[in-house]
Short mmCIF file of C-alpha atoms in Angstrom, two decimals:
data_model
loop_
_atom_site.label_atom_id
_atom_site.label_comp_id
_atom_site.label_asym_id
_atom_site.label_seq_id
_atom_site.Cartn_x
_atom_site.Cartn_y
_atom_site.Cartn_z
CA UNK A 1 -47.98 61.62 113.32
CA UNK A 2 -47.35 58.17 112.99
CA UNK A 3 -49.22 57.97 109.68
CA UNK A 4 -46.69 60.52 108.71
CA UNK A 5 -43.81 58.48 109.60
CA UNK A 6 -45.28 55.24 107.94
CA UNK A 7 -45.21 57.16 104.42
CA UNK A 8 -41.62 58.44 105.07
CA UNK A 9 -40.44 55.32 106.10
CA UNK A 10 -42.44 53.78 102.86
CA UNK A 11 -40.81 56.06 100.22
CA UNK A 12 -37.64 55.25 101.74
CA UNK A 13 -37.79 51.89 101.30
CA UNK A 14 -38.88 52.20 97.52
CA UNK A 15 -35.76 54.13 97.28
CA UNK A 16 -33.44 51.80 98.34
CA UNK A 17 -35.17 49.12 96.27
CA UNK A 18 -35.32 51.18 93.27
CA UNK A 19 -31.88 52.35 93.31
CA UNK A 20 -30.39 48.64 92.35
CA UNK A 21 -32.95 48.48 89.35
CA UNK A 22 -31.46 51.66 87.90
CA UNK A 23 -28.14 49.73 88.54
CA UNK A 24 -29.17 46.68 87.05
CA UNK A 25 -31.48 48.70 83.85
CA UNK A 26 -27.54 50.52 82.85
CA UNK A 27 -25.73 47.34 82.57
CA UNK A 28 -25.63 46.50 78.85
CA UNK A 29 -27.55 42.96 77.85
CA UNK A 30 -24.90 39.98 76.89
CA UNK A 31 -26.26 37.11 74.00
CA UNK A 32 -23.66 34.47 73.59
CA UNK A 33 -25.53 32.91 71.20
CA UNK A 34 -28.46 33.61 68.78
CA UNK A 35 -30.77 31.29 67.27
CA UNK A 36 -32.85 31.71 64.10
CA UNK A 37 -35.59 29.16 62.85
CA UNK A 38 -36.34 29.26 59.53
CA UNK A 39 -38.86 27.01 57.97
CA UNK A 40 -38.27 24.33 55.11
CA UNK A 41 -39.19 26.69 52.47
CA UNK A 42 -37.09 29.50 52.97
CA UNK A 43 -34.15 26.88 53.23
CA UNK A 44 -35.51 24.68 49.84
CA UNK A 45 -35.56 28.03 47.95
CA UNK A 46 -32.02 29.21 49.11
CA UNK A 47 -30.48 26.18 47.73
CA UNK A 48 -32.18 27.20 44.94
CA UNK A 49 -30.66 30.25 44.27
CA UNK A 50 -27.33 28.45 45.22
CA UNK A 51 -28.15 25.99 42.25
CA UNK A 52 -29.29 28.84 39.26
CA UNK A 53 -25.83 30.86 40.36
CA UNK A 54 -23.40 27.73 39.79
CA UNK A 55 -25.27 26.81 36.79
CA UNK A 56 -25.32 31.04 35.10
CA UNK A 57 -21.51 30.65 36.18
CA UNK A 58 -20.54 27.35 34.15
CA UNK A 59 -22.27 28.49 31.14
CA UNK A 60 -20.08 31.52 31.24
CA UNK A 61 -17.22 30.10 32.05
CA UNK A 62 -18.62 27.69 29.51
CA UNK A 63 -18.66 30.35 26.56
CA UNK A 64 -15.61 31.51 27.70
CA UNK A 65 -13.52 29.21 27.72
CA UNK A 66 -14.91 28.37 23.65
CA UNK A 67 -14.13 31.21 23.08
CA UNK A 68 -10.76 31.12 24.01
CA UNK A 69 -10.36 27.94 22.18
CA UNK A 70 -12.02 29.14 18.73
CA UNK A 71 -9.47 32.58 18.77
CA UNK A 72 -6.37 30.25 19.43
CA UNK A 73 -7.27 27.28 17.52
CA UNK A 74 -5.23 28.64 14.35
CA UNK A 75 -1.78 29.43 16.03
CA UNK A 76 -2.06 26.29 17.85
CA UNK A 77 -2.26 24.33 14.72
CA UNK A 78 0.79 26.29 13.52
CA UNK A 79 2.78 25.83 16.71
CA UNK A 80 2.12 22.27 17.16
CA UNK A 81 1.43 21.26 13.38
CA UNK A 82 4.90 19.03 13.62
CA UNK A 83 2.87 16.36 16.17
CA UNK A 84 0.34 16.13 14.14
CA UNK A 85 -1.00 12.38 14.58
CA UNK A 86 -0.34 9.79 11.85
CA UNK A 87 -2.42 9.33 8.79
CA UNK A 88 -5.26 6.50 9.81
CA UNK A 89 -4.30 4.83 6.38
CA UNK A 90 -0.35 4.60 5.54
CA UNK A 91 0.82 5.58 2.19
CA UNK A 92 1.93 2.88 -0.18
CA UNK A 93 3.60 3.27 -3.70
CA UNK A 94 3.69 -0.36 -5.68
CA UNK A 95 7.21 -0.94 -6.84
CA UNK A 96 7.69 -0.57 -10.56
CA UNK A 97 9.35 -3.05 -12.99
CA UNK A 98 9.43 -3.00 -16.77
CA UNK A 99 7.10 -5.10 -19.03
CA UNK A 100 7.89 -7.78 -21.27
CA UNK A 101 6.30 -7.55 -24.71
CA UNK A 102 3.82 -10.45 -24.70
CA UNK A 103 5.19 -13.51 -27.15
CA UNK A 104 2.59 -14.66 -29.54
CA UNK A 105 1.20 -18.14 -29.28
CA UNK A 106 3.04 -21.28 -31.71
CA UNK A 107 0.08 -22.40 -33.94
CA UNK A 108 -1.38 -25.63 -33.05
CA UNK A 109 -1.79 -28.50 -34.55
CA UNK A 110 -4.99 -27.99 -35.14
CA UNK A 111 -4.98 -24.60 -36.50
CA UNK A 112 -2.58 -26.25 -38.82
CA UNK A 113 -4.85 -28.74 -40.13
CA UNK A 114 -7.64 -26.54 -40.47
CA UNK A 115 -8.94 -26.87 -44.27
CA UNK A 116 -7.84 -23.60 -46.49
CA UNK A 117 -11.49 -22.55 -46.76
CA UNK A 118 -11.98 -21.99 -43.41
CA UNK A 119 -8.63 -19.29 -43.31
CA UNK A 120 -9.26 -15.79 -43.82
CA UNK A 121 -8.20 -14.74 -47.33
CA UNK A 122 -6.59 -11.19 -46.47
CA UNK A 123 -6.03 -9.53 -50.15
CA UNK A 124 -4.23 -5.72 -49.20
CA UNK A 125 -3.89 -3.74 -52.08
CA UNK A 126 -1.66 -2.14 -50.83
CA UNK A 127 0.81 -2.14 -47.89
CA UNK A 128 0.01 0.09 -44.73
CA UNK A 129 3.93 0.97 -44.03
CA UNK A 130 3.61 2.56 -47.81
CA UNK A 131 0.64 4.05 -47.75
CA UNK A 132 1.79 6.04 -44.40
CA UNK A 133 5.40 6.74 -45.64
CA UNK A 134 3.78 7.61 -48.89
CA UNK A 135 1.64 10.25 -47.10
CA UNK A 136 4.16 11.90 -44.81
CA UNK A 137 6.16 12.30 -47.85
CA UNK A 138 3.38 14.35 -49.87
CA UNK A 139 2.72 16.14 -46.69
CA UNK A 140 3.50 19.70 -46.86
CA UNK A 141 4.61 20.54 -43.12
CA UNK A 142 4.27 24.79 -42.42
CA UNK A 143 4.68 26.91 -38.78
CA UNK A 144 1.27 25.85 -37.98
CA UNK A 145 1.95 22.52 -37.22
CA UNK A 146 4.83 23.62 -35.43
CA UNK A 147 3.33 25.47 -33.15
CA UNK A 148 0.30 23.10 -32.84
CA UNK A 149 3.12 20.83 -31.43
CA UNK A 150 4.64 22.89 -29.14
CA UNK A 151 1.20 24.07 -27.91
CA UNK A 152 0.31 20.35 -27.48
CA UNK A 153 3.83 20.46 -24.72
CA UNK A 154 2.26 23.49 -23.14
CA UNK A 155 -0.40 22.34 -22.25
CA UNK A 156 0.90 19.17 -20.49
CA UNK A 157 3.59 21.43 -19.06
CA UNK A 158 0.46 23.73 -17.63
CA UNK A 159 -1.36 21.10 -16.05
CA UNK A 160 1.99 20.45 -14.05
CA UNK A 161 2.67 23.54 -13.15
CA UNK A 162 -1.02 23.41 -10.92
CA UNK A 163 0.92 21.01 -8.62
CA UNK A 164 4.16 22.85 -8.75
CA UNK A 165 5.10 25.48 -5.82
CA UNK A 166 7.96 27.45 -4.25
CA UNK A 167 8.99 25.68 -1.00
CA UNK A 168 11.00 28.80 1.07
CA UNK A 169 12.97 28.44 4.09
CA UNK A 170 14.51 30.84 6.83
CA UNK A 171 17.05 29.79 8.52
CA UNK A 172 18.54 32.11 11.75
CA UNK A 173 22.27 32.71 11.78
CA UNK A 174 25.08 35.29 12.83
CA UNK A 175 27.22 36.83 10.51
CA UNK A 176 31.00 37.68 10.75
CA UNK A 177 30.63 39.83 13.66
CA UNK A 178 28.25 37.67 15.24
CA UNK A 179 24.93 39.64 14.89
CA UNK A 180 21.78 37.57 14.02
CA UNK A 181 20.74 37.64 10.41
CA UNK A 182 18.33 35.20 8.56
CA UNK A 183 19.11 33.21 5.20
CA UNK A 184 16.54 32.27 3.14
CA UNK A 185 16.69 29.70 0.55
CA UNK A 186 14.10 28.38 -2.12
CA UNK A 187 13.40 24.97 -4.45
CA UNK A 188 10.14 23.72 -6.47
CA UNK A 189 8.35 21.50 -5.04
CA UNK A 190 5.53 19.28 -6.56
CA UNK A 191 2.30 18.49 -4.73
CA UNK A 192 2.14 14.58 -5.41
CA UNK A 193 -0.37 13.16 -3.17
CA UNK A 194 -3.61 14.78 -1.09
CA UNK A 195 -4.89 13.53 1.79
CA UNK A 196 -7.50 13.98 3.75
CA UNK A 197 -5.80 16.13 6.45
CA UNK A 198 -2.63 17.26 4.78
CA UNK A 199 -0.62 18.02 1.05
CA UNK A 200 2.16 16.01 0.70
CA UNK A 201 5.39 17.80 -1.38
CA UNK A 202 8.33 16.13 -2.39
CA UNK A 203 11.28 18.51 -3.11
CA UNK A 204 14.89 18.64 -2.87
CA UNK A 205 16.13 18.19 0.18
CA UNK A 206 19.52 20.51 -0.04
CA UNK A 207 17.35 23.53 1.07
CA UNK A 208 15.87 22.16 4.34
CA UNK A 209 18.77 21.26 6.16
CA UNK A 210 18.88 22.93 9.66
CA UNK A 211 15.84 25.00 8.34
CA UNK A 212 13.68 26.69 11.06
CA UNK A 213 10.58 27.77 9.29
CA UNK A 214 9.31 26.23 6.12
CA UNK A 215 6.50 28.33 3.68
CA UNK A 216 4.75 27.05 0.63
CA UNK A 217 3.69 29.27 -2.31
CA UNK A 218 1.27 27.89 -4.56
CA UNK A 219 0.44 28.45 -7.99
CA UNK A 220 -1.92 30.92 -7.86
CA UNK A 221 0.31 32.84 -5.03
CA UNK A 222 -1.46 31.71 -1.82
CA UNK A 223 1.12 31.29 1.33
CA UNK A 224 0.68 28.22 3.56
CA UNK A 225 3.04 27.59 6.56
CA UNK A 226 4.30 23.91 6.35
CA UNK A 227 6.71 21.63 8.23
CA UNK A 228 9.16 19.27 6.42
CA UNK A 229 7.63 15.81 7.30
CA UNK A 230 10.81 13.62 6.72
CA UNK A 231 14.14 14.12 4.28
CA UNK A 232 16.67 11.87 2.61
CA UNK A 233 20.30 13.44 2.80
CA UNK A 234 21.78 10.44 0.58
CA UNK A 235 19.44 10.51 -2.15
CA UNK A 236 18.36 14.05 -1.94
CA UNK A 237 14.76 14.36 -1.42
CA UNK A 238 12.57 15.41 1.15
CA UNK A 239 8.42 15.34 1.86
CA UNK A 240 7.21 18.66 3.30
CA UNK A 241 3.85 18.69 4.73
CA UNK A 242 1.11 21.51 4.53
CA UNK A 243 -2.09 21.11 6.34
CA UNK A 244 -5.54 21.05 4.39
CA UNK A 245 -6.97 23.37 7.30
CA UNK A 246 -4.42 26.10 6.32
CA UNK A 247 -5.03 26.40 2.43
CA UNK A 248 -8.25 28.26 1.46
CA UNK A 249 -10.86 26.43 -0.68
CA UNK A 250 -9.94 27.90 -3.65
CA UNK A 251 -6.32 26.72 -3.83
CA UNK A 252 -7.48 23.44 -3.03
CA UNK A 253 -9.60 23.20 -5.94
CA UNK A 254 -6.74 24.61 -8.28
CA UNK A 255 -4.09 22.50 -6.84
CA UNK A 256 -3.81 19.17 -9.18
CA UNK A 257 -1.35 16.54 -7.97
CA UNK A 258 0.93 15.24 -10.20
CA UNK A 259 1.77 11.27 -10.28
CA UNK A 260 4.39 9.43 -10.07
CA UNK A 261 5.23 7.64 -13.56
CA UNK A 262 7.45 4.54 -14.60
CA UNK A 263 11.29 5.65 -15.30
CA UNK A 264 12.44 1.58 -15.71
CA UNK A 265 9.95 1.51 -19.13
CA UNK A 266 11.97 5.30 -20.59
CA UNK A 267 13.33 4.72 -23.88
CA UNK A 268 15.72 7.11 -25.52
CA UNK A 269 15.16 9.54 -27.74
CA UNK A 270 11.92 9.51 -25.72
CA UNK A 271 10.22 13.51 -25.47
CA UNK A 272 10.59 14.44 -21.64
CA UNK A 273 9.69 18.07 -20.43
CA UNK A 274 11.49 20.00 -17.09
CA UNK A 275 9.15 21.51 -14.49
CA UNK A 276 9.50 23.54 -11.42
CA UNK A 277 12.55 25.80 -11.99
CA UNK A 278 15.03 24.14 -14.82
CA UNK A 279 15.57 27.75 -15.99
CA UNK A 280 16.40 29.45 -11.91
CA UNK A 281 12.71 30.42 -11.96
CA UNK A 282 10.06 28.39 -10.45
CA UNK A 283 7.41 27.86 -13.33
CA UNK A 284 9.55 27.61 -15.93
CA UNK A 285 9.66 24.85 -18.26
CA UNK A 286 12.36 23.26 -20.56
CA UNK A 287 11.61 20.80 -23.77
CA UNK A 288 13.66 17.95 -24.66
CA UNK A 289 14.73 14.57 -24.96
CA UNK A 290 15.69 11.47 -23.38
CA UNK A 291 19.70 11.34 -24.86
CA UNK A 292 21.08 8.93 -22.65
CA UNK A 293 19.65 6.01 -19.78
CA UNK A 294 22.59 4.98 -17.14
CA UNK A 295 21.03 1.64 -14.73
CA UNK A 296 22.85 0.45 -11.57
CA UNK A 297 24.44 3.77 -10.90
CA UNK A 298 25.96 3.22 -7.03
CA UNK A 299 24.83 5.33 -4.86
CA UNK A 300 25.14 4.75 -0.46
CA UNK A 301 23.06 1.63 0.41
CA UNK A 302 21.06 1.74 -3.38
CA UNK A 303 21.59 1.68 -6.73
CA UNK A 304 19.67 3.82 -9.41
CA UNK A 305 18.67 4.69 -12.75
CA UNK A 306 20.36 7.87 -14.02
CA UNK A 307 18.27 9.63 -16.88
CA UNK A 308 20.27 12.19 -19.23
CA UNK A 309 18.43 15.08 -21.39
CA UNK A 310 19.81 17.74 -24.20
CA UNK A 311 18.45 19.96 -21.54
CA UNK A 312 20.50 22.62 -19.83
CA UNK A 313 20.32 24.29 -16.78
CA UNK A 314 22.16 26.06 -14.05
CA UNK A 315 23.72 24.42 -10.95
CA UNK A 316 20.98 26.29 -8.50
CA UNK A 317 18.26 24.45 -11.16
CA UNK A 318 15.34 22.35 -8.96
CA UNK A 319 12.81 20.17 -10.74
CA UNK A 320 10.98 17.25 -12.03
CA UNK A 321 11.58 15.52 -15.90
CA UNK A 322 8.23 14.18 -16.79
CA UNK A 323 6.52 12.23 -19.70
CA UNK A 324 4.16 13.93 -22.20
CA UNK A 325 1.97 11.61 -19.65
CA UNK A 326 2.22 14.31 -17.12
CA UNK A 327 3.49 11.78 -14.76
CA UNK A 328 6.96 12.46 -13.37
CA UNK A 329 9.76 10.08 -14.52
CA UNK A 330 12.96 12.05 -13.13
CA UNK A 331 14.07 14.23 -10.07
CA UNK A 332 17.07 16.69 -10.58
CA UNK A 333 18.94 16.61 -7.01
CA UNK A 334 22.10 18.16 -6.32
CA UNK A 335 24.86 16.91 -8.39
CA UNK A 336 23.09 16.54 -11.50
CA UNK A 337 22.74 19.75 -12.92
CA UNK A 338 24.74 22.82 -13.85
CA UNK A 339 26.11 21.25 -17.25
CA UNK A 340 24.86 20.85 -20.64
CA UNK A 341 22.99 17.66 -20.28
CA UNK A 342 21.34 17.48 -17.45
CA UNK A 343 20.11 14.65 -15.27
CA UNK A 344 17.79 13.05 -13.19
CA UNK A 345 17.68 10.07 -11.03
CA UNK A 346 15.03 7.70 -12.03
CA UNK A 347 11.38 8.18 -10.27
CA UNK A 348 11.24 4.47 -9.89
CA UNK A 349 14.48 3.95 -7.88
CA UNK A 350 12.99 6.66 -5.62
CA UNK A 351 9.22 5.44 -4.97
CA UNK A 352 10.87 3.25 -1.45
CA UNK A 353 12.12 6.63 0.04
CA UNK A 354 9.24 8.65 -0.90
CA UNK A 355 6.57 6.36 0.89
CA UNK A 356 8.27 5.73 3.91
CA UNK A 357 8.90 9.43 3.94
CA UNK A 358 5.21 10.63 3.77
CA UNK A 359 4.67 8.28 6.05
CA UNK A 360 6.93 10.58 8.26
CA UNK A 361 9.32 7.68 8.71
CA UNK A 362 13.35 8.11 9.40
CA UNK A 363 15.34 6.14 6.98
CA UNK A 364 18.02 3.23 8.28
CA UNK A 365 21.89 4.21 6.75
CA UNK A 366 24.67 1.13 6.64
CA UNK A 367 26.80 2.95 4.38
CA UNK A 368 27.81 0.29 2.02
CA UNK A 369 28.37 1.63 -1.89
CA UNK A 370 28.42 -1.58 -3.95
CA UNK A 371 27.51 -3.81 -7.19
CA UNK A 372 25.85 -7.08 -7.46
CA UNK A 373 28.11 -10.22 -7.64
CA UNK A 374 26.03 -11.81 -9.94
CA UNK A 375 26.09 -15.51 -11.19
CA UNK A 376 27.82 -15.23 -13.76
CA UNK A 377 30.68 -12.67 -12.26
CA UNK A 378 30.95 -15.71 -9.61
CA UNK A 379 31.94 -18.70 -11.75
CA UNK A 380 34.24 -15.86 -14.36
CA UNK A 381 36.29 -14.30 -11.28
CA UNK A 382 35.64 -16.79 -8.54
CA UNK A 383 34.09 -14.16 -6.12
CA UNK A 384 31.21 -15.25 -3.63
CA UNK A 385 28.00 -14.11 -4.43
CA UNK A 386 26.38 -11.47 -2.76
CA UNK A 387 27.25 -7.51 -2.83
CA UNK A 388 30.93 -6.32 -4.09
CA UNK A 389 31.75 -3.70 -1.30
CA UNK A 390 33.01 -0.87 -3.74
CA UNK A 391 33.38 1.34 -0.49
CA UNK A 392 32.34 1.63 3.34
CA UNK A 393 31.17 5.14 3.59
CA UNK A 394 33.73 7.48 5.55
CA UNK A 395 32.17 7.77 9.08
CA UNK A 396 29.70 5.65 7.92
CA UNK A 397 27.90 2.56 10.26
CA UNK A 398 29.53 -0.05 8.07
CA UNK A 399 32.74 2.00 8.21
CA UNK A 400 32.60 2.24 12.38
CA UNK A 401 32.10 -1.70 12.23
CA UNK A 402 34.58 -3.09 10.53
CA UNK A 403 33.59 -3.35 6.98
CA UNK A 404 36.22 -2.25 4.49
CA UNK A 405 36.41 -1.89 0.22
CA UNK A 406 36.58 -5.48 -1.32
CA UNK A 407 34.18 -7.22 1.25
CA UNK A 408 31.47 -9.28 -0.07
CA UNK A 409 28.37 -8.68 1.43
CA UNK A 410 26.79 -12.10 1.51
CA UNK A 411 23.99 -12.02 4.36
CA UNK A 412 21.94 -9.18 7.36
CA UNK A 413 21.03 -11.53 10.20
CA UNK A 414 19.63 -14.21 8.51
CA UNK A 415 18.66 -12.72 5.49
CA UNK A 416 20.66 -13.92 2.30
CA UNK A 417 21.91 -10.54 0.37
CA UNK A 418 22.64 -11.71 -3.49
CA UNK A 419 21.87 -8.26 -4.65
CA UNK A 420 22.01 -4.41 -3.88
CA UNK A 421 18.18 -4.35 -4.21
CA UNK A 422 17.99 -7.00 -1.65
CA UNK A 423 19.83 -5.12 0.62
CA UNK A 424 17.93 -1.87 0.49
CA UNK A 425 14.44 -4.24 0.74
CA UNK A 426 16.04 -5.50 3.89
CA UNK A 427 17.17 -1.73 5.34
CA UNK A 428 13.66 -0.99 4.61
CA UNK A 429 12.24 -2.79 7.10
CA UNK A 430 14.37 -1.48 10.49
CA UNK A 431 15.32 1.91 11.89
CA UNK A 432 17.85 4.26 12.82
CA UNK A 433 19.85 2.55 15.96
CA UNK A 434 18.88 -0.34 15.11
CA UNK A 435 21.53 -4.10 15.27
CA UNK A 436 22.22 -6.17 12.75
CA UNK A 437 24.86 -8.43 11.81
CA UNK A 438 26.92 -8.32 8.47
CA UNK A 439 27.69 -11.63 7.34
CA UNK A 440 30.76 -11.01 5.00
CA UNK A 441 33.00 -12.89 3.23
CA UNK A 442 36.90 -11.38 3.09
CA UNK A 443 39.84 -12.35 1.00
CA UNK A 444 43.15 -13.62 2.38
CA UNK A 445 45.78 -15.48 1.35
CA UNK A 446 44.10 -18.59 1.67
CA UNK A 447 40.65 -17.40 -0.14
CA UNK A 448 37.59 -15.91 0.96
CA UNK A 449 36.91 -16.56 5.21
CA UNK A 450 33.70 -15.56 6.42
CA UNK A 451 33.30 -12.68 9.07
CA UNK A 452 30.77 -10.92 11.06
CA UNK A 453 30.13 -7.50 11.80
CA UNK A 454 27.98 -6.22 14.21
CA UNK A 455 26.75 -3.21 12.55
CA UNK A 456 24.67 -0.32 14.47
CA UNK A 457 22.71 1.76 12.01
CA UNK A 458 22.17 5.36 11.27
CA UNK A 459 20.06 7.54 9.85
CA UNK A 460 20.09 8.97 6.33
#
């Protein structure tokens, strides 16, 4: 009996104690914080990994990103092709001036006392001057040689026209009732120069004004996009730009520039031929002669050499007058065309404006049309030397400062002005909004008084 109650009271007991195991067996486990060793290799090789994923990403971003810039290169060029960077070498054009036949040397006195037997006995039998008269009289002259001749102008004329193009712009604008339209106007050009980045075109500049996109058409047809590098409203001329990288090979080997001749050595009745569009059509050529030569022709801040031809044209004619040379001796600009001799203003007057305008360069403006006083037109009329002040410009910087018709230009800043030539060297060298003072001398009652002007310059 007792043994009996021992086990009861035994199994009891193991329930009591087992009943807060159960209790403590449901109650769900709580980690606040687990911990994971991992040994130096598996760490070394995740960095690894890390290492070959940035690297496989930056080579595609890489490739990419070349890509991108290879597909866009093109209109980029286009868009930005106006700040393009400056040539590494500047352009320079050596001023012209006309040759002196070279004077024969006096004999000497001891050439004169050489003994006869030493001088060359010349015997002609018969003069030179004769025998060639003699011969172009007995020559019988048929078409052939006319034609020969006019194939001989052709051919200069062709070689030309591989330099020559159509320079087109389009310009936006409204009509009458306001609704955008586009005008589109077009002038020959002439490739004169090539660089090693760039074609440089000088054309008229009465087409580019306000222009907002400018398109070159070669020769052989081909379609560049260009930008007009710099212009010359005064004188009429302008230097458009076309980028090497946007001509194909093939136009670059057909394009021949054409150079820039000597129009102070022209003589008249000198042969001259029109190129570029003499006839409304750009190609076209015109034959010709020199019939007239016009130096010191005032024009604002300049004077030039006007060249007259037998040649006619229309007033929309564009061109170039060169010498059966090939070189180019004359522009046509606005103003000098449209009659039945037409002219051109000397190439030689114009070599200053087109280097500092291929070299992308804005050209001072004073505004002063004059004459030179020269020596002699001092002492004769008792006038200070210097420049004659035919007019200050209307609106123009000398105008706005003071400077009036009659004025004698005598000095810029410290620069003594005795001619118009020295003036324009001197407005070479400065730029638009630039200083300078006007050293004049002004007639009164009493005589000439010297006056200054301080003179703030514009742009042509």
């Amino acid at each position: 009996m007792a043994d009996l109650e021992n086990k009861s009271q035994e199994e009891l007991d193991e329930k009591t104690q087992g009943e807060p195991e159960k209790e403590e067996a449901s109650e769900p486990e709580r980690v606040f914080v687990r911990e994971r060793i991992l040994d130096r290799l598996e760490g070394r090789r995740r960095w690894v990994r890390r290492g070959i994923s940035l690297f496989v990403s930056a080579v595609l971003f890489g490739t990419v990103a070349c890509l991108v810039f290879v597909c866009l290169r093109p209109y980029m060029e286009e868009w930005f092709q106006k700040e393009e960077m400056p040539p590494e070498t500047a352009i320079h054009l050596p001023r012209d001036e006309e040759t002196k036949p070279q004077e024969s040397e006096p004999p000497t006195e001891e050439s004169e006392q050489l003994p006869t037997e030493t001088q060359p006995e010349t015997q002609p039998t018969e003069d030179i001057k004769d025998v060639v008269e003699s011969a172009v009289e007995s020559y019988q002259w048929n078409i052939t040689d006319y034609e020969n001749l006019y194939q001989a102008l052709g051919e200069i004329a062709d070689e030309a026209n591989q330099g020559i193009v159509t320079v087109t712009t389009r310009t936006p604008t409204t009509d009458l009732f306001d609704n955008p339209i586009e005008t589109e106007g077009k002038a020959s050009g002439v490739v004169w120069n090539i660089t090693s980045y760039e074609m440089l075109i000088l054309t008229g500049y009465r087409t580019q004004e306000g222009e907002a996109t400018v398109e070159v058409t070669f020769h052989n047809g081909t379609k560049a996009a260009a930008s007009v590098k710099s212009a010359d409203g005064k004188t009429g001329i302008a230097i458009v730009s076309v980028p090497l990288a946007s001509v194909d090979e093939a136009t670059r080997k057909q394009v021949r520039p054409v150079s820039l001749g000597n129009s102070i050595e022209l003589r008249l009745g000198q042969p001259v031929i029109l190129v570029g569009s003499p006839k409304d059509f750009v190609g076209s050529v015109a034959y010709g002669m020199i019939t007239y030569l016009k130096p010191g022709v005032q024009k604002e801040d300049m004077d030039v050499r006007m060249i007259y031809t037998d040649v006619s044209t229309s007033s929309q004619a564009t061109g170039f007058v060169i010498n059966l040379k090939g070189q180019i001796v004359g522009v046509l600009t606005a103003g000098t065309t449209g009659s039945g001799t037409t002219s051109a203003v000397g190439i030689s007057d114009l070599k200053s404006s087109i280097e500092r305008l291929s070299n992308g360069s804005v050209l001072a403006y004073m505004g002063i049309i004059g004459q030179d006083v020269t020596e002699e037109i001092s002492e004769s009329r008792q006038i200070p030397r210097g420049v004659y002040v035919s007019e200050a410009v209307l609106e123009g910087p000398a105008y706005h400062a003071g400077l009036q018709s009659g004025d004698v230009l005598v000095a810029l800043d410290d620069t003594e002005i005795l001619s118009v030539n020295m003036m324009e060297g001197f407005l070479e060298g400065k730029l638009p909004e630039e200083a300078v003072t006007a050293h004049v001398m002004r007639v009164g009652r009493d005589g000439y008084t010297e006056m200054e002007f301080n003179v703030i310059l514009g742009g042509r």
